[in-house]
GROMACS .gro file of C-alpha atoms in nm:
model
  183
    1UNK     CA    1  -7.102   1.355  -1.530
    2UNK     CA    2  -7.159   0.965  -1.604
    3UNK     CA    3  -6.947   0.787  -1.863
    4UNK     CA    4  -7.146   0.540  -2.076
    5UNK     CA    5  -6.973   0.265  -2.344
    6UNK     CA    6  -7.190   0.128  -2.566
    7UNK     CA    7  -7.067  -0.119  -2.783
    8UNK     CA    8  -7.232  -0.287  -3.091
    9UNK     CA    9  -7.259  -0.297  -3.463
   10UNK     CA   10  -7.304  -0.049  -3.779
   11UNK     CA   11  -7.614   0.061  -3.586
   12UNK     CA   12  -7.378   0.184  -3.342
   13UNK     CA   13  -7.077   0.315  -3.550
   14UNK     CA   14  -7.322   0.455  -3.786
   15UNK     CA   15  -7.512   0.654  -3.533
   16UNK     CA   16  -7.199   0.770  -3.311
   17UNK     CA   17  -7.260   1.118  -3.352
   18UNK     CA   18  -7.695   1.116  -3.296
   19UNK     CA   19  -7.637   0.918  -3.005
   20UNK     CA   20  -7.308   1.089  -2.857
   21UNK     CA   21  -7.486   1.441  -2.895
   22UNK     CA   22  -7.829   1.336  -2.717
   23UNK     CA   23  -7.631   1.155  -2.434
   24UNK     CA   24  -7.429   1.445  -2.386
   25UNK     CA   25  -7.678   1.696  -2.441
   26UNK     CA   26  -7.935   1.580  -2.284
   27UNK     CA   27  -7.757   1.431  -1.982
   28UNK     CA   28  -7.440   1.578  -1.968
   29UNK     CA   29  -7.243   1.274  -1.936
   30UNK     CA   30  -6.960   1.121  -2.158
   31UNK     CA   31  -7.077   0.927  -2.451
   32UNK     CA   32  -6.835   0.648  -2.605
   33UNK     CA   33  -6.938   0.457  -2.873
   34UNK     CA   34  -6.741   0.139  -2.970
   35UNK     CA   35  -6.917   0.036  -3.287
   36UNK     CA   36  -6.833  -0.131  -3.607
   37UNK     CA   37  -7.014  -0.244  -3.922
   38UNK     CA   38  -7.054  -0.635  -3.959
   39UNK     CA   39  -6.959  -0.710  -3.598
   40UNK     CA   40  -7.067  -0.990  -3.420
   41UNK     CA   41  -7.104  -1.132  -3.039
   42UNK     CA   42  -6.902  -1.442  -3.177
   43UNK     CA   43  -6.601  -1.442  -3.262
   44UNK     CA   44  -6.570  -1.494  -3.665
   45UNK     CA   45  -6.297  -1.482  -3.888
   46UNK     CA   46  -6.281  -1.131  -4.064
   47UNK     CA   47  -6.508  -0.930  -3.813
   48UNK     CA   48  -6.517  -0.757  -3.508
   49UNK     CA   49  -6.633  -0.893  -3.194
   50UNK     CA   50  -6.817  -0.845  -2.892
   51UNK     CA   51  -6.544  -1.076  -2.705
   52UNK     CA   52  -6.267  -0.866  -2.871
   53UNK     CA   53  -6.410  -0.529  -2.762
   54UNK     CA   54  -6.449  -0.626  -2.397
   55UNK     CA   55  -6.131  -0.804  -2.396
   56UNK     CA   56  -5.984  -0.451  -2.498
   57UNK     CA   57  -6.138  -0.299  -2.222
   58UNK     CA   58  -6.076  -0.529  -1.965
   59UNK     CA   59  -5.693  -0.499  -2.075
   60UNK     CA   60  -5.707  -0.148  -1.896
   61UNK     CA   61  -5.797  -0.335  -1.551
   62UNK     CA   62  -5.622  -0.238  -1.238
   63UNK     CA   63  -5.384  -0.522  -1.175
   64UNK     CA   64  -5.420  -0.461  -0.802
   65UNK     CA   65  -5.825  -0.533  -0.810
   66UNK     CA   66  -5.872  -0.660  -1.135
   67UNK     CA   67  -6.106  -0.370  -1.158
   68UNK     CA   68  -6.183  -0.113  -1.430
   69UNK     CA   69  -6.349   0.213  -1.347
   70UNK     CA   70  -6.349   0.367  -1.658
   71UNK     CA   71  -6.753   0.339  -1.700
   72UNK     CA   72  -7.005   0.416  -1.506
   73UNK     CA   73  -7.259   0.243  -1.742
   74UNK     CA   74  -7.203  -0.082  -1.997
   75UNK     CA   75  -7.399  -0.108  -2.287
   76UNK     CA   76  -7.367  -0.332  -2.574
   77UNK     CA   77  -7.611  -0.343  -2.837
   78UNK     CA   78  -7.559  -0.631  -3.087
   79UNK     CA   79  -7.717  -0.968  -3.277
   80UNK     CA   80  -7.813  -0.831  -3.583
   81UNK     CA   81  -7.511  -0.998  -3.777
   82UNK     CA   82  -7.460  -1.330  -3.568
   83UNK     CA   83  -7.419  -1.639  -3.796
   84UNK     CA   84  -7.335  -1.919  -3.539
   85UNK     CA   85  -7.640  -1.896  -3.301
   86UNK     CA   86  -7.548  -2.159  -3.078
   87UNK     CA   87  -7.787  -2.292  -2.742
   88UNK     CA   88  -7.841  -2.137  -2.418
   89UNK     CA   89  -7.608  -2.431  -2.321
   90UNK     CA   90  -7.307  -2.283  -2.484
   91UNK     CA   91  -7.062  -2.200  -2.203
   92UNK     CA   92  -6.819  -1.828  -2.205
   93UNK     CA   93  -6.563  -2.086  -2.300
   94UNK     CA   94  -6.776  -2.124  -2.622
   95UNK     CA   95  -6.639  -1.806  -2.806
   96UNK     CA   96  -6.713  -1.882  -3.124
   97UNK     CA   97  -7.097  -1.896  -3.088
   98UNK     CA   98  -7.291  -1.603  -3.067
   99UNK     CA   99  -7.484  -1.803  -2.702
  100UNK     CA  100  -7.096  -1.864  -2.579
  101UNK     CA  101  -6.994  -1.518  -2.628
  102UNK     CA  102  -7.329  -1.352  -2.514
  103UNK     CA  103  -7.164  -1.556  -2.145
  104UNK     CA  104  -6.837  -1.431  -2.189
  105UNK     CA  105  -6.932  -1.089  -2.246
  106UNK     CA  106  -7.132  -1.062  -1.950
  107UNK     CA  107  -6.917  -1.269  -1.725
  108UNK     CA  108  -6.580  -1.049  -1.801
  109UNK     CA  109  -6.774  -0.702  -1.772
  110UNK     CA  110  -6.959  -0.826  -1.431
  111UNK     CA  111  -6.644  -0.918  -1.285
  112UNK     CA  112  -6.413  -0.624  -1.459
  113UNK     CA  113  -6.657  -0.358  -1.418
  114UNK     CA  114  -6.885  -0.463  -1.116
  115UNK     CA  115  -6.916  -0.090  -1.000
  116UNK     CA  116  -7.072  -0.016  -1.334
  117UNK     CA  117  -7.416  -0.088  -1.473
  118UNK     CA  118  -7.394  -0.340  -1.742
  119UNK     CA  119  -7.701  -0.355  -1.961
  120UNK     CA  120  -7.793  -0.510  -2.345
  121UNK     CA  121  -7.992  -0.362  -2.621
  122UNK     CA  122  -8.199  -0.623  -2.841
  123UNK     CA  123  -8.164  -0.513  -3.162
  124UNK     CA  124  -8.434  -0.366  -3.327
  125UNK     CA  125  -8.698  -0.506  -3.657
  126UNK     CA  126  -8.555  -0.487  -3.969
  127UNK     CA  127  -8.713  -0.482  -4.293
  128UNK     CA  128  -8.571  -0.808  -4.456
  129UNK     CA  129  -8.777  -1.012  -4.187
  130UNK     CA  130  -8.769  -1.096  -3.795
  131UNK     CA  131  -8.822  -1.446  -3.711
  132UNK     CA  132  -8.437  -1.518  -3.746
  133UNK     CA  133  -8.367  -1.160  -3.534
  134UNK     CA  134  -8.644  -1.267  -3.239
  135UNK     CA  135  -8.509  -1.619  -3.215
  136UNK     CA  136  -8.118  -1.443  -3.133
  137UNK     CA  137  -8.312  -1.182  -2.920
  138UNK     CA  138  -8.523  -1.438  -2.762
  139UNK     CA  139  -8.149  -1.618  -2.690
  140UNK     CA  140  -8.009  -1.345  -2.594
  141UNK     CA  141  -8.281  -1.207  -2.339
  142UNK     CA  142  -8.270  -1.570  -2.174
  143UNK     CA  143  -7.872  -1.543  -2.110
  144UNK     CA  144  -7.911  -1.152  -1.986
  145UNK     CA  145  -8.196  -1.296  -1.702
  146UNK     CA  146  -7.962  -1.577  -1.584
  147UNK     CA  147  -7.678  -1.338  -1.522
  148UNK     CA  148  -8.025  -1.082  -1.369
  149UNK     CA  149  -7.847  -0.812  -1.649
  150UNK     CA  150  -8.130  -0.590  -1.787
  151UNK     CA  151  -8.224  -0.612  -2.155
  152UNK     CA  152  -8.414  -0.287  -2.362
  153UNK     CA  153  -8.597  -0.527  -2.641
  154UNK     CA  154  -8.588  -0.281  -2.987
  155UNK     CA  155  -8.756  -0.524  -3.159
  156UNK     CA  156  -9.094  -0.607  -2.954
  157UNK     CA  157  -9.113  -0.268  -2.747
  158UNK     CA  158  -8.884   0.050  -2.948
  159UNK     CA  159  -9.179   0.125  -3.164
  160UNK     CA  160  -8.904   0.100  -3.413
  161UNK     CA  161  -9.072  -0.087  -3.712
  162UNK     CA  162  -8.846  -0.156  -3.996
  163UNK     CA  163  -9.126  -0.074  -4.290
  164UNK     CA  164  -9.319   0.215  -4.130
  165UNK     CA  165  -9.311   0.539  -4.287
  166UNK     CA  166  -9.373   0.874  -4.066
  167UNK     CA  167  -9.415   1.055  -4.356
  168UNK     CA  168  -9.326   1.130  -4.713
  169UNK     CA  169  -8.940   1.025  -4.694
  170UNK     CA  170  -8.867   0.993  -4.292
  171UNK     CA  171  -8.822   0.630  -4.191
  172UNK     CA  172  -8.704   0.449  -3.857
  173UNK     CA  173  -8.440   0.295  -4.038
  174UNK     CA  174  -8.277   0.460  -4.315
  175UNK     CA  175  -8.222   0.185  -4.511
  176UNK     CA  176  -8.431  -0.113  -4.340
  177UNK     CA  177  -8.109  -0.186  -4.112
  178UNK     CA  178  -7.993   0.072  -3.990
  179UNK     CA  179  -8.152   0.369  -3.794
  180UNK     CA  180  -8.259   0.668  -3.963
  181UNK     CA  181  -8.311   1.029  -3.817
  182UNK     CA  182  -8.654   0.915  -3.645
  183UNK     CA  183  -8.470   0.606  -3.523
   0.00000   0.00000   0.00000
């Protein structure tokens, strides 16, 4: 009977239905997935946000305790299109940096939804390289610790390689991005 958000990127909008079924098969709770293709923590002209989807959320807060209640669980899962990194210095009044927003994020769902257990998914390899992807993740994991929010790292421990083959035509990722059946 849990309700679980997860919000992220095409990996998310893409595999609404995989993920919505196993959730709600497998643990009979309510699956909601907020993704969309080419969004970003930051905010960035001509894309979705991170910020923007929480603000959303948050905009549904009980005025009497600032509280929402509408999740039992928090997940956002994104990185894999951030373009203005930023430092672990960035502030949540930094918006516009993926660092800044990775604060603001967790800031406005601690204090919004502080019955509910806020996590973040790393996002996984890819087959176009990693370096750039573990330096955000690497970023991102060291924000998630200050705030003591759990991260699930895709890239170092989902056995979710971007080039490996299970067999003839079944890959992790369907395309090198984004998850396949197996993924």
């Amino acid at each position: 009977g849990k309700k679980i958000c997860l919000i992220g990127d095409s990996n998310i909008q893409y595999s609404a239905n995989a993920f919505k079924t196993y959730f709600e098969e497998t643990y009979g709770c309510t699956f909601t997935p907020n993704g969309t293709a080419g969004a970003t923590w930051e905010i960035r002209d001509g894309y979705a946000s991170a910020v923007e989807k929480v603000d959303e959320m948050i905009a549904n807060a009980d005025e009497s305790t600032s509280l929402c209640t509408d999740y039992d669980f928090v997940l956002i899962m994104m990185g894999t299109n951030c373009s203005a990194v930023g430092t672990v210095e960035d502030t949540s009044a930094i918006t516009t940096t993926m660092c800044g927003a990775v604060r603001y994020c967790l800031e406005k769902l601690l204090y919004y939804y502080r019955k509910s257990k806020i996590g973040v998914i790393l996002p996984p390899q890819r087959n176009d390289g990693n370096k750039s992807q573990l330096t955000k993740n690497n970023l991102i994991q060291q924000i998630c610790e200050e705030y003591s929010v759990p991260t699930l790292d895709l890239n170092r421990r989902g056995q979710i390689v971007g080039d490996s083959k299970l067999g003839e035509s079944s890959y992790y990722l369907s395309d090198g991005l984004h998850f396949g059946a197996n993924g």
